[in-house]
XYZ file of C-alpha atoms in Angstrom:
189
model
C 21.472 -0.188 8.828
C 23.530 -3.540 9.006
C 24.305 -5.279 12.733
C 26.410 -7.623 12.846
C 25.681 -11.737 12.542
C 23.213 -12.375 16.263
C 23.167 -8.792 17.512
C 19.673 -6.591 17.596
C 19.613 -2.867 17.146
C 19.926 -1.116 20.790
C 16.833 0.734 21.183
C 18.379 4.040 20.711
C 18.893 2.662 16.974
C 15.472 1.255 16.548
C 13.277 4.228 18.318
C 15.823 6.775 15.232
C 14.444 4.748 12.632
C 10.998 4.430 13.586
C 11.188 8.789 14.285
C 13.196 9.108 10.748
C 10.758 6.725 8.945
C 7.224 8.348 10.593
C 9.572 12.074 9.635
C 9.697 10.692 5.779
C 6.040 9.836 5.452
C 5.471 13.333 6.345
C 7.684 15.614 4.898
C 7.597 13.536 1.536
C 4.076 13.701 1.562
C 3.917 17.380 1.309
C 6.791 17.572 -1.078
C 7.804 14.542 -2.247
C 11.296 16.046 -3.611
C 12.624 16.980 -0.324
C 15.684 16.541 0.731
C 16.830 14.356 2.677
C 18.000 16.787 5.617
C 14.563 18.398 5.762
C 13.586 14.363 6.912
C 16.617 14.431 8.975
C 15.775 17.627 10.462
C 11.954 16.405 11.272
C 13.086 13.367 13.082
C 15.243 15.336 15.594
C 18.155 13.689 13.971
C 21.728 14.573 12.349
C 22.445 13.705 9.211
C 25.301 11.175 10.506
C 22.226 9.307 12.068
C 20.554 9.539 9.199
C 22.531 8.291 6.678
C 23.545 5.528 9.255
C 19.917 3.820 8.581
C 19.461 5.252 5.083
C 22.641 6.072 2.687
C 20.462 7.754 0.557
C 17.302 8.763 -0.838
C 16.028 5.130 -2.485
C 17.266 3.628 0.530
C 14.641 5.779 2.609
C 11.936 5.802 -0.203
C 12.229 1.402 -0.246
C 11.758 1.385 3.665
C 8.832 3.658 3.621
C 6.861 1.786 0.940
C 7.854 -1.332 2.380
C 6.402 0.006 5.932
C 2.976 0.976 3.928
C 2.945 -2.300 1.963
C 3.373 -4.209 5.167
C 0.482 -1.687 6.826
C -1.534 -2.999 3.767
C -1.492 -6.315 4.106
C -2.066 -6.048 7.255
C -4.880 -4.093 6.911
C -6.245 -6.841 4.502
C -6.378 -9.357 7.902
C -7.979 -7.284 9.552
C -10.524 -6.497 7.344
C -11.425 -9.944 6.490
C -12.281 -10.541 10.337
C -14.321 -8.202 10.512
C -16.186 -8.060 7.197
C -17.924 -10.043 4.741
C -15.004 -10.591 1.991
C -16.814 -8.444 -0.643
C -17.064 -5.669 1.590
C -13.552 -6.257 3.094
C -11.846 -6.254 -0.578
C -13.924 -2.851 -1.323
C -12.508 -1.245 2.030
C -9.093 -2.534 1.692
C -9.154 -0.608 -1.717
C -10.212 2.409 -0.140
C -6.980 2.479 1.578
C -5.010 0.983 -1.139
C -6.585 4.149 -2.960
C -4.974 6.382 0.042
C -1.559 4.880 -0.425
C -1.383 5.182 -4.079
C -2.333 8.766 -4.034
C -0.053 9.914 -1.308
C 3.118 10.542 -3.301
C 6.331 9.225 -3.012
C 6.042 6.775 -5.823
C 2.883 4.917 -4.146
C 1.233 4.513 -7.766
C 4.137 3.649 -9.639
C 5.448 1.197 -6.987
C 1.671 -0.681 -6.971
C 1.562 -0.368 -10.425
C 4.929 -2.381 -10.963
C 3.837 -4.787 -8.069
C 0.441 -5.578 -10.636
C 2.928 -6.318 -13.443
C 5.233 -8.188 -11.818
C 3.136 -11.513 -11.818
C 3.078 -14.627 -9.682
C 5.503 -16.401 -8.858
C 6.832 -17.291 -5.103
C 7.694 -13.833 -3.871
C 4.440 -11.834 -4.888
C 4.732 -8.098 -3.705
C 2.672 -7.664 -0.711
C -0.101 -5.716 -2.525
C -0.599 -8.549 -4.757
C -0.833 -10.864 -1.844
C -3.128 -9.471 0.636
C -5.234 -8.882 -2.740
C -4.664 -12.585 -3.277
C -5.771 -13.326 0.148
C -9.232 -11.168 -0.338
C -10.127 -12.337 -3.521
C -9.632 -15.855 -2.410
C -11.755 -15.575 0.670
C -14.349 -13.697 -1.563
C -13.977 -17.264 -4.006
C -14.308 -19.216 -1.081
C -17.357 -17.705 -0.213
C -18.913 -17.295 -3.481
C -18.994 -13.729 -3.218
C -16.068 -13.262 -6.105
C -15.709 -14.502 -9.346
C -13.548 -17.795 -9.385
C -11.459 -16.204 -12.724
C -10.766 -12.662 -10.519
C -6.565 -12.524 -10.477
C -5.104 -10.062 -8.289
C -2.512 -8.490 -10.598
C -5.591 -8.105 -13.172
C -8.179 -6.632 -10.440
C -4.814 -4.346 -9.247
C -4.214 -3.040 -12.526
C -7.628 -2.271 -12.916
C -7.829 -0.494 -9.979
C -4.721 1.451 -10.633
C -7.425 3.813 -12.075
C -8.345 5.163 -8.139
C -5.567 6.423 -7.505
C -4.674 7.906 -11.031
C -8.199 10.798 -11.257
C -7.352 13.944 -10.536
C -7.624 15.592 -6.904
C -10.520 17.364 -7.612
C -13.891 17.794 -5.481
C -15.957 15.715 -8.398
C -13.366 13.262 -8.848
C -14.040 11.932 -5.033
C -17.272 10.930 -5.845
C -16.446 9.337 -9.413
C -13.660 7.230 -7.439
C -16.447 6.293 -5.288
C -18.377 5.287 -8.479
C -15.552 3.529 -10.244
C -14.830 1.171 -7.109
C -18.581 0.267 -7.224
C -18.178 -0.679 -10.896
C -15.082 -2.913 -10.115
C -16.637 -4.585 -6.644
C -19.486 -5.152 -8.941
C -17.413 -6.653 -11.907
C -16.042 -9.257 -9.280
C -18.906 -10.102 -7.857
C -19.588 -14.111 -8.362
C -22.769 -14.819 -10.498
C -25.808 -15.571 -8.437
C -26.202 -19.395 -8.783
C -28.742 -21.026 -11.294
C -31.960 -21.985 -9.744
C-alpha cells in the first residue's frame, strides 16, 4: 500500500493489513495455492481492500515472509539473552526449522537467502545467523571458520525430511550433528 510523502496509514489501514497478513499465514498454510479471496475472505475483508495492500499474490507472499524473517531475527535476540550462544543458535534453528517447513515458499526463500552471500544487505536469516554464530565465536563456544550462509545451507536439510513420525526424531538427530560440527575445539592444555 503506498501513502503519500509524511503521511502514516490511519489505523483502519494498518489494523486490515495486520488481519489480511495473520489471514495469509493461515489459509496458505493449509493450502498454500489458495486464492487470494479465500485470504480476503478470512480477514473479514473485500477484495477492493485487499488488493489495496496487496495487488497480487507475490505481493502478499513477500510481506508474509518478510513478517516471519523479521519474527526470526528477532527471535535470534531474544534467544541470545537468555541462553548460552550454543544453545541459543540450536533453538533458533528449531524455529528456523518451523518456518521452513510451513509452506508458502519458506524453504526455497531461506534457501536463496544461504546463496545469496555477504555483502551489505544480508537477508535477515543470514543475519540473525550471523549474529549467533558470532556470539558463539566470541565466546568460544563456535568454531571461528563457521559462516552463516555455509551453516544455513547445511541446515536446509531440517526442513527438507519428510513429515513423517520417524523423521521428527532424525531432525532432532541431524541438528545435534550440526550444533556439534560448530562447536569450537576444546583448547590445548
Amino acid at each position: 500500500m503506498t501513502q503519500p510523502t509524511g503521511r502514516a496509514p490511519r489505523s483502519d489501514a494498518r489494523e486490515n493489513r495486520a488481519r489480511i497478513l495473520a489471514a495469509a499465514r493461515a489459509v496458505l498454510a493449509g493450502d498454500p495455492s489458495a486464492p487470494l479471496q479465500s485470504v480476503a475472505r478470512a480477514a473479514g475483508v473485500g477484495q477492493g481492500t485487499m488488493y489495496r495492500h496487496f495487488p497480487g499474490r507475490e505481493a502478499l507472499l513477500v510481506a508474509v515472509h518478510q513478517e516471519e524473517m523479521n519474527a526470526l531475527t528477532d527471535t535470534a535476540v531474544v534467544l541470545l539473552a537468555t541462553y548460552e550462544p550454543l544453545e541459543a543458535l540450536r533453538l533458533w534453528f528449531e524455529h528456523l526449522t518451523a518456518y521452513g517447513r510451513s509452506g508458502h515458499g519458506a524453504a526455497v526463500a531461506v534457501e536463496a537467502a544461504a546463496r545469496a552471500g555477504g555483502g551489505q544487505d544480508r537477508p535477515p536469516a543470514v543475519a540473525a545467523l550471523d549474529l549467533l554464530l558470532e556470539a558463539g565465536k566470541e565466546a568460544r563456544q563456535v568454531r571461528p571458520d563457521a559462516e552463516a550462509e555455509d551453516v544455513l545451507l547445511l541446515g536446509s536439510c531440517l526442513w527438507r525430511a519428510e513429515d513423517r513420525p520417524v523423521w521428527s526424531a532424525r531432525r532432532l538427530r541431524m541438528l545435534t550433528v550440526i550444533i556439534d560440527g560448530l562447536r569450537a575445539a576444546p583448547p590445548i592444555a
